[in-house]
PDB file of N, CA and C in Angstrom:
ATOM      1  N   GLN A  27    -129.013 -58.188  54.964  1.00 86.00           N
ATOM      2  CA  GLN A  27    -128.908 -57.236  56.051  1.00 86.00           C
ATOM      3  C   GLN A  27    -129.131 -57.961  57.374  1.00 86.00           C
ATOM      4  N   VAL A  28    -128.246 -57.719  58.316  1.00 89.00           N
ATOM      5  CA  VAL A  28    -128.346 -58.370  59.613  1.00 89.00           C
ATOM      6  C   VAL A  28    -129.493 -57.761  60.406  1.00 89.00           C
ATOM      7  N   GLN A  29    -130.302 -58.613  60.987  1.00 93.00           N
ATOM      8  CA  GLN A  29    -131.373 -58.163  61.886  1.00 93.00           C
ATOM      9  C   GLN A  29    -131.176 -58.803  63.255  1.00 93.00           C
ATOM     10  N   LEU A  30    -131.326 -57.987  64.272  1.00 96.00           N
ATOM     11  CA  LEU A  30    -131.111 -58.412  65.646  1.00 96.00           C
ATOM     12  C   LEU A  30    -132.324 -57.993  66.460  1.00 96.00           C
ATOM     13  N   VAL A  31    -132.970 -58.949  67.099  1.00 97.00           N
ATOM     14  CA  VAL A  31    -134.172 -58.658  67.883  1.00 97.00           C
ATOM     15  C   VAL A  31    -133.968 -59.180  69.300  1.00 97.00           C
ATOM     16  N   GLU A  32    -133.783 -58.239  70.221  1.00 98.00           N
ATOM     17  CA  GLU A  32    -133.568 -58.582  71.626  1.00 98.00           C
ATOM     18  C   GLU A  32    -134.900 -58.611  72.377  1.00 98.00           C
ATOM     19  N   SER A  33    -134.979 -59.479  73.379  1.00 98.00           N
ATOM     20  CA  SER A  33    -136.174 -59.561  74.205  1.00 98.00           C
ATOM     21  C   SER A  33    -135.808 -60.130  75.568  1.00 98.00           C
ATOM     22  N   GLY A  34    -136.762 -60.041  76.503  1.00 98.00           N
ATOM     23  CA  GLY A  34    -136.571 -60.660  77.804  1.00 98.00           C
ATOM     24  C   GLY A  34    -136.253 -59.714  78.942  1.00 98.00           C
ATOM     25  N   GLY A  35    -136.094 -58.441  78.651  1.00 98.00           N
ATOM     26  CA  GLY A  35    -135.804 -57.489  79.710  1.00 98.00           C
ATOM     27  C   GLY A  35    -137.014 -57.238  80.589  1.00 98.00           C
ATOM     28  N   GLY A  36    -136.799 -56.448  81.637  1.00 98.00           N
ATOM     29  CA  GLY A  36    -137.895 -56.114  82.533  1.00 98.00           C
ATOM     30  C   GLY A  36    -137.380 -55.511  83.818  1.00 98.00           C
ATOM     31  N   LEU A  37    -138.301 -55.393  84.762  1.00 98.00           N
ATOM     32  CA  LEU A  37    -137.979 -54.854  86.089  1.00 98.00           C
ATOM     33  C   LEU A  37    -137.809 -56.026  87.048  1.00 98.00           C
ATOM     34  N   VAL A  38    -136.708 -56.033  87.769  1.00 98.00           N
ATOM     35  CA  VAL A  38    -136.433 -57.123  88.697  1.00 98.00           C
ATOM     36  C   VAL A  38    -135.796 -56.554  89.955  1.00 98.00           C
ATOM     37  N   GLN A  39    -136.028 -57.206  91.066  1.00 98.00           N
ATOM     38  CA  GLN A  39    -135.432 -56.760  92.323  1.00 98.00           C
ATOM     39  C   GLN A  39    -133.970 -57.198  92.402  1.00 98.00           C
ATOM     40  N   PRO A  40    -133.175 -56.494  93.185  1.00 98.00           N
ATOM     41  CA  PRO A  40    -131.787 -56.935  93.383  1.00 98.00           C
ATOM     42  C   PRO A  40    -131.744 -58.382  93.856  1.00 98.00           C
ATOM     43  N   GLY A  41    -130.809 -59.134  93.296  1.00 98.00           N
ATOM     44  CA  GLY A  41    -130.709 -60.561  93.590  1.00 98.00           C
ATOM     45  C   GLY A  41    -131.524 -61.440  92.664  1.00 98.00           C
ATOM     46  N   GLY A  42    -132.348 -60.840  91.855  1.00 98.00           N
ATOM     47  CA  GLY A  42    -133.200 -61.599  90.943  1.00 98.00           C
ATOM     48  C   GLY A  42    -132.475 -62.011  89.672  1.00 98.00           C
ATOM     49  N   SER A  43    -133.241 -62.654  88.791  1.00 98.00           N
ATOM     50  CA  SER A  43    -132.677 -63.191  87.548  1.00 98.00           C
ATOM     51  C   SER A  43    -133.538 -62.797  86.358  1.00 98.00           C
ATOM     52  N   LEU A  44    -132.896 -62.719  85.213  1.00 98.00           N
ATOM     53  CA  LEU A  44    -133.567 -62.536  83.929  1.00 98.00           C
ATOM     54  C   LEU A  44    -132.798 -63.312  82.869  1.00 98.00           C
ATOM     55  N   ARG A  45    -133.518 -63.707  81.838  1.00 98.00           N
ATOM     56  CA  ARG A  45    -132.885 -64.356  80.693  1.00 98.00           C
ATOM     57  C   ARG A  45    -133.220 -63.558  79.446  1.00 98.00           C
ATOM     58  N   LEU A  46    -132.204 -63.020  78.816  1.00 98.00           N
ATOM     59  CA  LEU A  46    -132.380 -62.269  77.586  1.00 98.00           C
ATOM     60  C   LEU A  46    -132.182 -63.187  76.381  1.00 98.00           C
ATOM     61  N   SER A  47    -132.921 -62.879  75.325  1.00 98.00           N
ATOM     62  CA  SER A  47    -132.794 -63.616  74.074  1.00 98.00           C
ATOM     63  C   SER A  47    -132.524 -62.642  72.941  1.00 98.00           C
ATOM     64  N   CYS A  48    -131.820 -63.131  71.933  1.00 97.00           N
ATOM     65  CA  CYS A  48    -131.556 -62.314  70.746  1.00 97.00           C
ATOM     66  C   CYS A  48    -131.680 -63.200  69.519  1.00 97.00           C
ATOM     67  N   ALA A  49    -132.682 -62.916  68.702  1.00 97.00           N
ATOM     68  CA  ALA A  49    -132.879 -63.640  67.446  1.00 97.00           C
ATOM     69  C   ALA A  49    -132.077 -62.942  66.356  1.00 97.00           C
ATOM     70  N   VAL A  50    -131.297 -63.719  65.634  1.00 95.00           N
ATOM     71  CA  VAL A  50    -130.382 -63.177  64.620  1.00 95.00           C
ATOM     72  C   VAL A  50    -130.778 -63.697  63.244  1.00 95.00           C
ATOM     73  N   SER A  51    -130.847 -62.817  62.273  1.00 90.00           N
ATOM     74  CA  SER A  51    -131.119 -63.226  60.902  1.00 90.00           C
ATOM     75  C   SER A  51    -130.289 -62.386  59.946  1.00 90.00           C
ATOM     76  N   GLY A  52    -130.195 -62.868  58.692  1.00 88.00           N
ATOM     77  CA  GLY A  52    -129.482 -62.117  57.679  1.00 88.00           C
ATOM     78  C   GLY A  52    -127.985 -62.322  57.689  1.00 88.00           C
ATOM     79  N   ILE A  53    -127.532 -63.338  58.387  1.00 85.00           N
ATOM     80  CA  ILE A  53    -126.099 -63.604  58.492  1.00 85.00           C
ATOM     81  C   ILE A  53    -125.926 -65.096  58.732  1.00 85.00           C
ATOM     82  N   ILE A  54    -124.755 -65.610  58.322  1.00 85.00           N
ATOM     83  CA  ILE A  54    -124.470 -67.008  58.629  1.00 85.00           C
ATOM     84  C   ILE A  54    -124.046 -67.072  60.087  1.00 85.00           C
ATOM     85  N   PHE A  55    -124.991 -67.490  60.912  1.00 86.00           N
ATOM     86  CA  PHE A  55    -124.846 -67.411  62.361  1.00 86.00           C
ATOM     87  C   PHE A  55    -123.576 -68.095  62.843  1.00 86.00           C
ATOM     88  N   ASN A  56    -123.251 -69.227  62.247  1.00 84.00           N
ATOM     89  CA  ASN A  56    -122.107 -69.998  62.723  1.00 84.00           C
ATOM     90  C   ASN A  56    -120.770 -69.326  62.413  1.00 84.00           C
ATOM     91  N   PHE A  57    -120.787 -68.279  61.608  1.00 88.00           N
ATOM     92  CA  PHE A  57    -119.538 -67.605  61.260  1.00 88.00           C
ATOM     93  C   PHE A  57    -119.163 -66.502  62.237  1.00 88.00           C
ATOM     94  N   VAL A  58    -120.113 -66.101  63.098  1.00 91.00           N
ATOM     95  CA  VAL A  58    -119.876 -64.903  63.875  1.00 91.00           C
ATOM     96  C   VAL A  58    -119.717 -65.187  65.365  1.00 91.00           C
ATOM     97  N   VAL A  59    -118.916 -64.338  65.990  1.00 96.00           N
ATOM     98  CA  VAL A  59    -118.839 -64.283  67.435  1.00 96.00           C
ATOM     99  C   VAL A  59    -119.937 -63.334  67.892  1.00 96.00           C
ATOM    100  N   MET A  60    -120.789 -63.793  68.781  1.00 96.00           N
ATOM    101  CA  MET A  60    -121.911 -62.966  69.237  1.00 96.00           C
ATOM    102  C   MET A  60    -121.592 -62.353  70.594  1.00 96.00           C
ATOM    103  N   GLY A  61    -121.974 -61.101  70.726  1.00 97.00           N
ATOM    104  CA  GLY A  61    -121.742 -60.406  71.980  1.00 97.00           C
ATOM    105  C   GLY A  61    -123.019 -59.797  72.526  1.00 97.00           C
ATOM    106  N   TRP A  62    -123.058 -59.674  73.840  1.00 98.00           N
ATOM    107  CA  TRP A  62    -124.081 -58.886  74.525  1.00 98.00           C
ATOM    108  C   TRP A  62    -123.400 -57.619  75.055  1.00 98.00           C
ATOM    109  N   TYR A  63    -124.011 -56.498  74.756  1.00 98.00           N
ATOM    110  CA  TYR A  63    -123.521 -55.202  75.196  1.00 98.00           C
ATOM    111  C   TYR A  63    -124.602 -54.566  76.077  1.00 98.00           C
ATOM    112  N   ARG A  64    -124.191 -53.555  76.819  1.00 98.00           N
ATOM    113  CA  ARG A  64    -125.178 -52.787  77.568  1.00 98.00           C
ATOM    114  C   ARG A  64    -124.765 -51.328  77.627  1.00 98.00           C
ATOM    115  N   GLN A  65    -125.769 -50.492  77.762  1.00 98.00           N
ATOM    116  CA  GLN A  65    -125.524 -49.053  77.885  1.00 98.00           C
ATOM    117  C   GLN A  65    -126.407 -48.505  78.992  1.00 98.00           C
ATOM    118  N   ALA A  66    -125.766 -48.041  80.037  1.00 97.00           N
ATOM    119  CA  ALA A  66    -126.471 -47.427  81.146  1.00 97.00           C
ATOM    120  C   ALA A  66    -126.606 -45.925  80.879  1.00 97.00           C
ATOM    121  N   PRO A  67    -127.589 -45.277  81.498  1.00 92.00           N
ATOM    122  CA  PRO A  67    -127.766 -43.837  81.284  1.00 92.00           C
ATOM    123  C   PRO A  67    -126.490 -43.053  81.584  1.00 92.00           C
ATOM    124  N   GLY A  68    -126.085 -42.228  80.645  1.00 94.00           N
ATOM    125  CA  GLY A  68    -124.921 -41.396  80.836  1.00 94.00           C
ATOM    126  C   GLY A  68    -123.592 -42.104  80.690  1.00 94.00           C
ATOM    127  N   LYS A  69    -123.625 -43.364  80.282  1.00 96.00           N
ATOM    128  CA  LYS A  69    -122.383 -44.131  80.153  1.00 96.00           C
ATOM    129  C   LYS A  69    -122.215 -44.657  78.737  1.00 96.00           C
ATOM    130  N   GLN A  70    -120.992 -45.017  78.416  1.00 97.00           N
ATOM    131  CA  GLN A  70    -120.734 -45.591  77.103  1.00 97.00           C
ATOM    132  C   GLN A  70    -121.205 -47.043  77.046  1.00 97.00           C
ATOM    133  N   ARG A  71    -121.524 -47.471  75.844  1.00 97.00           N
ATOM    134  CA  ARG A  71    -121.894 -48.864  75.658  1.00 97.00           C
ATOM    135  C   ARG A  71    -120.679 -49.753  75.922  1.00 97.00           C
ATOM    136  N   GLU A  72    -120.913 -50.868  76.605  1.00 97.00           N
ATOM    137  CA  GLU A  72    -119.816 -51.776  76.934  1.00 97.00           C
ATOM    138  C   GLU A  72    -120.181 -53.213  76.579  1.00 97.00           C
ATOM    139  N   LEU A  73    -119.159 -53.972  76.237  1.00 98.00           N
ATOM    140  CA  LEU A  73    -119.345 -55.389  75.956  1.00 98.00           C
ATOM    141  C   LEU A  73    -119.304 -56.147  77.278  1.00 98.00           C
ATOM    142  N   VAL A  74    -120.330 -56.923  77.557  1.00 98.00           N
ATOM    143  CA  VAL A  74    -120.367 -57.653  78.828  1.00 98.00           C
ATOM    144  C   VAL A  74    -120.079 -59.134  78.662  1.00 98.00           C
ATOM    145  N   ALA A  75    -120.369 -59.695  77.479  1.00 98.00           N
ATOM    146  CA  ALA A  75    -120.117 -61.115  77.271  1.00 98.00           C
ATOM    147  C   ALA A  75    -120.062 -61.406  75.781  1.00 98.00           C
ATOM    148  N   SER A  76    -119.299 -62.429  75.423  1.00 98.00           N
ATOM    149  CA  SER A  76    -119.244 -62.853  74.027  1.00 98.00           C
ATOM    150  C   SER A  76    -119.069 -64.363  73.978  1.00 98.00           C
ATOM    151  N   ILE A  77    -119.482 -64.934  72.838  1.00 97.00           N
ATOM    152  CA  ILE A  77    -119.366 -66.371  72.654  1.00 97.00           C
ATOM    153  C   ILE A  77    -119.077 -66.670  71.191  1.00 97.00           C
ATOM    154  N   SER A  78    -118.090 -67.512  70.965  1.00 95.00           N
ATOM    155  CA  SER A  78    -117.754 -67.920  69.609  1.00 95.00           C
ATOM    156  C   SER A  78    -118.616 -69.111  69.197  1.00 95.00           C
ATOM    157  N   ASN A  79    -118.534 -69.474  67.929  1.00 91.00           N
ATOM    158  CA  ASN A  79    -119.266 -70.650  67.474  1.00 91.00           C
ATOM    159  C   ASN A  79    -118.755 -71.911  68.157  1.00 91.00           C
ATOM    160  N   GLY A  80    -117.493 -71.909  68.519  1.00 91.00           N
ATOM    161  CA  GLY A  80    -116.920 -73.050  69.204  1.00 91.00           C
ATOM    162  C   GLY A  80    -117.221 -73.084  70.686  1.00 91.00           C
ATOM    163  N   GLY A  81    -117.911 -72.050  71.180  1.00 91.00           N
ATOM    164  CA  GLY A  81    -118.314 -72.030  72.584  1.00 91.00           C
ATOM    165  C   GLY A  81    -117.359 -71.310  73.506  1.00 91.00           C
ATOM    166  N   THR A  82    -116.347 -70.657  72.962  1.00 96.00           N
ATOM    167  CA  THR A  82    -115.443 -69.890  73.815  1.00 96.00           C
ATOM    168  C   THR A  82    -116.169 -68.660  74.330  1.00 96.00           C
ATOM    169  N   ARG A  83    -116.178 -68.499  75.644  1.00 98.00           N
ATOM    170  CA  ARG A  83    -116.905 -67.405  76.280  1.00 98.00           C
ATOM    171  C   ARG A  83    -115.944 -66.435  76.956  1.00 98.00           C
ATOM    172  N   ASN A  84    -116.289 -65.183  76.895  1.00 98.00           N
ATOM    173  CA  ASN A  84    -115.551 -64.143  77.607  1.00 98.00           C
ATOM    174  C   ASN A  84    -116.538 -63.224  78.295  1.00 98.00           C
ATOM    175  N   TYR A  85    -116.155 -62.759  79.486  1.00 98.00           N
ATOM    176  CA  TYR A  85    -117.046 -61.915  80.275  1.00 98.00           C
ATOM    177  C   TYR A  85    -116.290 -60.693  80.800  1.00 98.00           C
ATOM    178  N   ALA A  86    -117.016 -59.605  80.930  1.00 98.00           N
ATOM    179  CA  ALA A  86    -116.479 -58.459  81.643  1.00 98.00           C
ATOM    180  C   ALA A  86    -116.344 -58.831  83.117  1.00 98.00           C
ATOM    181  N   ASP A  87    -115.366 -58.257  83.768  1.00 98.00           N
ATOM    182  CA  ASP A  87    -115.134 -58.573  85.180  1.00 98.00           C
ATOM    183  C   ASP A  87    -116.365 -58.294  86.033  1.00 98.00           C
ATOM    184  N   SER A  88    -117.120 -57.283  85.660  1.00 97.00           N
ATOM    185  CA  SER A  88    -118.266 -56.874  86.464  1.00 97.00           C
ATOM    186  C   SER A  88    -119.394 -57.900  86.473  1.00 97.00           C
ATOM    187  N   VAL A  89    -119.392 -58.835  85.525  1.00 98.00           N
ATOM    188  CA  VAL A  89    -120.489 -59.798  85.452  1.00 98.00           C
ATOM    189  C   VAL A  89    -120.025 -61.244  85.613  1.00 98.00           C
ATOM    190  N   LYS A  90    -118.732 -61.455  85.719  1.00 98.00           N
ATOM    191  CA  LYS A  90    -118.215 -62.822  85.861  1.00 98.00           C
ATOM    192  C   LYS A  90    -118.824 -63.502  87.082  1.00 98.00           C
ATOM    193  N   GLY A  91    -119.241 -64.748  86.871  1.00 97.00           N
ATOM    194  CA  GLY A  91    -119.830 -65.517  87.954  1.00 97.00           C
ATOM    195  C   GLY A  91    -121.312 -65.279  88.135  1.00 97.00           C
ATOM    196  N   ARG A  92    -121.849 -64.273  87.451  1.00 98.00           N
ATOM    197  CA  ARG A  92    -123.276 -63.969  87.577  1.00 98.00           C
ATOM    198  C   ARG A  92    -124.028 -64.123  86.249  1.00 98.00           C
ATOM    199  N   PHE A  93    -123.374 -63.816  85.151  1.00 98.00           N
ATOM    200  CA  PHE A  93    -123.995 -63.894  83.824  1.00 98.00           C
ATOM    201  C   PHE A  93    -123.428 -65.089  83.068  1.00 98.00           C
ATOM    202  N   THR A  94    -124.290 -65.694  82.243  1.00 98.00           N
ATOM    203  CA  THR A  94    -123.858 -66.791  81.379  1.00 98.00           C
ATOM    204  C   THR A  94    -124.401 -66.570  79.980  1.00 98.00           C
ATOM    205  N   ILE A  95    -123.508 -66.558  79.011  1.00 98.00           N
ATOM    206  CA  ILE A  95    -123.922 -66.406  77.613  1.00 98.00           C
ATOM    207  C   ILE A  95    -123.954 -67.779  76.961  1.00 98.00           C
ATOM    208  N   SER A  96    -124.942 -67.979  76.084  1.00 97.00           N
ATOM    209  CA  SER A  96    -125.039 -69.236  75.349  1.00 97.00           C
ATOM    210  C   SER A  96    -125.640 -68.955  73.984  1.00 97.00           C
ATOM    211  N   ARG A  97    -125.551 -69.943  73.105  1.00 96.00           N
ATOM    212  CA  ARG A  97    -126.097 -69.764  71.756  1.00 96.00           C
ATOM    213  C   ARG A  97    -126.696 -71.074  71.279  1.00 96.00           C
ATOM    214  N   ASP A  98    -127.726 -70.956  70.458  1.00 95.00           N
ATOM    215  CA  ASP A  98    -128.395 -72.100  69.861  1.00 95.00           C
ATOM    216  C   ASP A  98    -128.344 -71.908  68.355  1.00 95.00           C
ATOM    217  N   SER A  99    -127.464 -72.650  67.694  1.00 92.00           N
ATOM    218  CA  SER A  99    -127.288 -72.473  66.253  1.00 92.00           C
ATOM    219  C   SER A  99    -128.495 -72.937  65.466  1.00 92.00           C
ATOM    220  N   ALA A 100    -129.252 -73.877  66.000  1.00 93.00           N
ATOM    221  CA  ALA A 100    -130.454 -74.345  65.312  1.00 93.00           C
ATOM    222  C   ALA A 100    -131.516 -73.259  65.260  1.00 93.00           C
ATOM    223  N   LYS A 101    -131.489 -72.373  66.239  1.00 95.00           N
ATOM    224  CA  LYS A 101    -132.486 -71.305  66.318  1.00 95.00           C
ATOM    225  C   LYS A 101    -131.915 -69.932  65.967  1.00 95.00           C
ATOM    226  N   ASN A 102    -130.625 -69.879  65.632  1.00 95.00           N
ATOM    227  CA  ASN A 102    -129.975 -68.587  65.367  1.00 95.00           C
ATOM    228  C   ASN A 102    -130.250 -67.587  66.493  1.00 95.00           C
ATOM    229  N   THR A 103    -130.065 -68.050  67.703  1.00 96.00           N
ATOM    230  CA  THR A 103    -130.406 -67.242  68.874  1.00 96.00           C
ATOM    231  C   THR A 103    -129.266 -67.295  69.883  1.00 96.00           C
ATOM    232  N   VAL A 104    -129.030 -66.154  70.500  1.00 97.00           N
ATOM    233  CA  VAL A 104    -128.052 -66.073  71.567  1.00 97.00           C
ATOM    234  C   VAL A 104    -128.773 -65.611  72.829  1.00 97.00           C
ATOM    235  N   TYR A 105    -128.344 -66.133  73.965  1.00 98.00           N
ATOM    236  CA  TYR A 105    -129.008 -65.874  75.239  1.00 98.00           C
ATOM    237  C   TYR A 105    -128.029 -65.261  76.240  1.00 98.00           C
ATOM    238  N   LEU A 106    -128.595 -64.576  77.213  1.00 98.00           N
ATOM    239  CA  LEU A 106    -127.804 -64.088  78.334  1.00 98.00           C
ATOM    240  C   LEU A 106    -128.599 -64.353  79.600  1.00 98.00           C
ATOM    241  N   GLN A 107    -128.144 -65.323  80.372  1.00 98.00           N
ATOM    242  CA  GLN A 107    -128.745 -65.614  81.664  1.00 98.00           C
ATOM    243  C   GLN A 107    -128.075 -64.733  82.704  1.00 98.00           C
ATOM    244  N   MET A 108    -128.873 -63.938  83.378  1.00 98.00           N
ATOM    245  CA  MET A 108    -128.349 -62.982  84.354  1.00 98.00           C
ATOM    246  C   MET A 108    -128.892 -63.326  85.728  1.00 98.00           C
ATOM    247  N   ASN A 109    -128.009 -63.677  86.627  1.00 98.00           N
ATOM    248  CA  ASN A 109    -128.373 -64.025  87.999  1.00 98.00           C
ATOM    249  C   ASN A 109    -127.779 -63.023  88.978  1.00 98.00           C
ATOM    250  N   ASN A 110    -128.338 -63.023  90.175  1.00 98.00           N
ATOM    251  CA  ASN A 110    -127.850 -62.128  91.224  1.00 98.00           C
ATOM    252  C   ASN A 110    -127.696 -60.699  90.699  1.00 98.00           C
ATOM    253  N   LEU A 111    -128.738 -60.210  90.090  1.00 98.00           N
ATOM    254  CA  LEU A 111    -128.683 -58.884  89.475  1.00 98.00           C
ATOM    255  C   LEU A 111    -128.519 -57.789  90.520  1.00 98.00           C
ATOM    256  N   LYS A 112    -127.787 -56.771  90.122  1.00 98.00           N
ATOM    257  CA  LYS A 112    -127.495 -55.634  90.990  1.00 98.00           C
ATOM    258  C   LYS A 112    -128.042 -54.356  90.352  1.00 98.00           C
ATOM    259  N   PRO A 113    -128.295 -53.329  91.156  1.00 97.00           N
ATOM    260  CA  PRO A 113    -128.778 -52.073  90.564  1.00 97.00           C
ATOM    261  C   PRO A 113    -127.854 -51.532  89.469  1.00 97.00           C
ATOM    262  N   GLU A 114    -126.576 -51.766  89.591  1.00 97.00           N
ATOM    263  CA  GLU A 114    -125.632 -51.276  88.579  1.00 97.00           C
ATOM    264  C   GLU A 114    -125.704 -52.046  87.263  1.00 97.00           C
ATOM    265  N   ASP A 115    -126.498 -53.111  87.226  1.00 98.00           N
ATOM    266  CA  ASP A 115    -126.736 -53.826  85.962  1.00 98.00           C
ATOM    267  C   ASP A 115    -127.840 -53.157  85.140  1.00 98.00           C
ATOM    268  N   THR A 116    -128.502 -52.167  85.711  1.00 98.00           N
ATOM    269  CA  THR A 116    -129.556 -51.458  84.991  1.00 98.00           C
ATOM    270  C   THR A 116    -128.993 -50.804  83.738  1.00 98.00           C
ATOM    271  N   ALA A 117    -129.596 -51.143  82.597  1.00 98.00           N
ATOM    272  CA  ALA A 117    -129.100 -50.650  81.308  1.00 98.00           C
ATOM    273  C   ALA A 117    -130.014 -51.161  80.209  1.00 98.00           C
ATOM    274  N   VAL A 118    -129.806 -50.645  79.017  1.00 98.00           N
ATOM    275  CA  VAL A 118    -130.387 -51.249  77.825  1.00 98.00           C
ATOM    276  C   VAL A 118    -129.372 -52.252  77.297  1.00 98.00           C
ATOM    277  N   TYR A 119    -129.835 -53.472  77.070  1.00 98.00           N
ATOM    278  CA  TYR A 119    -128.963 -54.548  76.628  1.00 98.00           C
ATOM    279  C   TYR A 119    -129.179 -54.818  75.140  1.00 98.00           C
ATOM    280  N   TYR A 120    -128.071 -54.982  74.438  1.00 98.00           N
ATOM    281  CA  TYR A 120    -128.080 -55.218  72.996  1.00 98.00           C
ATOM    282  C   TYR A 120    -127.232 -56.442  72.674  1.00 98.00           C
ATOM    283  N   CYS A 121    -127.601 -57.134  71.604  1.00 97.00           N
ATOM    284  CA  CYS A 121    -126.711 -58.156  71.072  1.00 97.00           C
ATOM    285  C   CYS A 121    -126.195 -57.678  69.716  1.00 97.00           C
ATOM    286  N   LYS A 122    -125.040 -58.184  69.345  1.00 96.00           N
ATOM    287  CA  LYS A 122    -124.433 -57.775  68.078  1.00 96.00           C
ATOM    288  C   LYS A 122    -123.239 -58.665  67.813  1.00 96.00           C
ATOM    289  N   PRO A 123    -122.990 -58.991  66.571  1.00 95.00           N
ATOM    290  CA  PRO A 123    -121.754 -59.720  66.281  1.00 95.00           C
ATOM    291  C   PRO A 123    -120.547 -58.855  66.638  1.00 95.00           C
ATOM    292  N   THR A 124    -119.519 -59.454  67.205  1.00 94.00           N
ATOM    293  CA  THR A 124    -118.319 -58.689  67.534  1.00 94.00           C
ATOM    294  C   THR A 124    -117.326 -58.675  66.383  1.00 94.00           C
ATOM    295  N   ASN A 125    -117.520 -59.564  65.409  1.00 91.00           N
ATOM    296  CA  ASN A 125    -116.568 -59.666  64.304  1.00 91.00           C
ATOM    297  C   ASN A 125    -117.246 -59.484  62.957  1.00 91.00           C
ATOM    298  N   TRP A 126    -118.368 -58.768  62.967  1.00 88.00           N
ATOM    299  CA  TRP A 126    -119.111 -58.544  61.724  1.00 88.00           C
ATOM    300  C   TRP A 126    -119.790 -57.199  61.831  1.00 88.00           C
ATOM    301  N   ASN A 127    -119.723 -56.434  60.755  1.00 88.00           N
ATOM    302  CA  ASN A 127    -120.342 -55.126  60.777  1.00 88.00           C
ATOM    303  C   ASN A 127    -121.854 -55.236  60.666  1.00 88.00           C
ATOM    304  N   SER A 128    -122.570 -54.643  61.588  1.00 90.00           N
ATOM    305  CA  SER A 128    -124.026 -54.648  61.525  1.00 90.00           C
ATOM    306  C   SER A 128    -124.551 -53.461  62.307  1.00 90.00           C
ATOM    307  N   ASN A 129    -125.823 -53.145  62.061  1.00 92.00           N
ATOM    308  CA  ASN A 129    -126.477 -52.121  62.861  1.00 92.00           C
ATOM    309  C   ASN A 129    -126.838 -52.686  64.235  1.00 92.00           C
ATOM    310  N   TRP A 130    -127.206 -51.801  65.121  1.00 95.00           N
ATOM    311  CA  TRP A 130    -127.689 -52.222  66.431  1.00 95.00           C
ATOM    312  C   TRP A 130    -129.174 -52.531  66.356  1.00 95.00           C
ATOM    313  N   GLY A 131    -129.621 -53.462  67.190  1.00 94.00           N
ATOM    314  CA  GLY A 131    -131.048 -53.696  67.334  1.00 94.00           C
ATOM    315  C   GLY A 131    -131.663 -52.656  68.239  1.00 94.00           C
ATOM    316  N   GLN A 132    -132.924 -52.890  68.621  1.00 96.00           N
ATOM    317  CA  GLN A 132    -133.613 -51.902  69.453  1.00 96.00           C
ATOM    318  C   GLN A 132    -133.236 -52.030  70.917  1.00 96.00           C
ATOM    319  N   GLY A 133    -132.641 -53.161  71.293  1.00 97.00           N
ATOM    320  CA  GLY A 133    -132.248 -53.378  72.670  1.00 97.00           C
ATOM    321  C   GLY A 133    -133.433 -53.775  73.549  1.00 97.00           C
ATOM    322  N   THR A 134    -133.114 -54.190  74.758  1.00 98.00           N
ATOM    323  CA  THR A 134    -134.142 -54.532  75.742  1.00 98.00           C
ATOM    324  C   THR A 134    -133.729 -53.946  77.085  1.00 98.00           C
ATOM    325  N   GLN A 135    -134.674 -53.285  77.736  1.00 98.00           N
ATOM    326  CA  GLN A 135    -134.379 -52.568  78.976  1.00 98.00           C
ATOM    327  C   GLN A 135    -134.368 -53.535  80.159  1.00 98.00           C
ATOM    328  N   VAL A 136    -133.314 -53.446  80.942  1.00 98.00           N
ATOM    329  CA  VAL A 136    -133.232 -54.183  82.198  1.00 98.00           C
ATOM    330  C   VAL A 136    -133.116 -53.163  83.322  1.00 98.00           C
ATOM    331  N   THR A 137    -134.046 -53.242  84.267  1.00 98.00           N
ATOM    332  CA  THR A 137    -134.038 -52.339  85.409  1.00 98.00           C
ATOM    333  C   THR A 137    -134.003 -53.167  86.683  1.00 98.00           C
ATOM    334  N   VAL A 138    -132.987 -52.922  87.495  1.00 98.00           N
ATOM    335  CA  VAL A 138    -132.830 -53.641  88.758  1.00 98.00           C
ATOM    336  C   VAL A 138    -133.059 -52.646  89.889  1.00 98.00           C
ATOM    337  N   SER A 139    -134.167 -52.835  90.574  1.00 97.00           N
ATOM    338  CA  SER A 139    -134.543 -51.871  91.602  1.00 97.00           C
ATOM    339  C   SER A 139    -135.500 -52.514  92.581  1.00 97.00           C
ATOM    340  N   SER A 140    -135.409 -52.072  93.823  1.00 95.00           N
ATOM    341  CA  SER A 140    -136.349 -52.545  94.830  1.00 95.00           C
ATOM    342  C   SER A 140    -137.533 -51.592  94.946  1.00 95.00           C
TER     343      SER A 140
END
């Protein structure tokens, strides 16, 4: 069974940075494309970034140039470095394989506010 544990969220001022982490277990990490999703209040969950085992990265237009996704296969962990955060980035952030069926983790709350 796939387990996903997100961490690193918090309250940050506009323009600030956060680094999210997601520990993955129960799956052959190198086989999956990992994604970071977010869900803001009253909105649908959206995919903001993904990374393949080969390092191919894709980003939503809203975060391009500000967010960077990376993965560490030795640690079975995927990261999301978020810079120049904006109030509209406020959401619960989740990681999940994009090409493998799994449940969602508990997510980590990111709040961008002055």
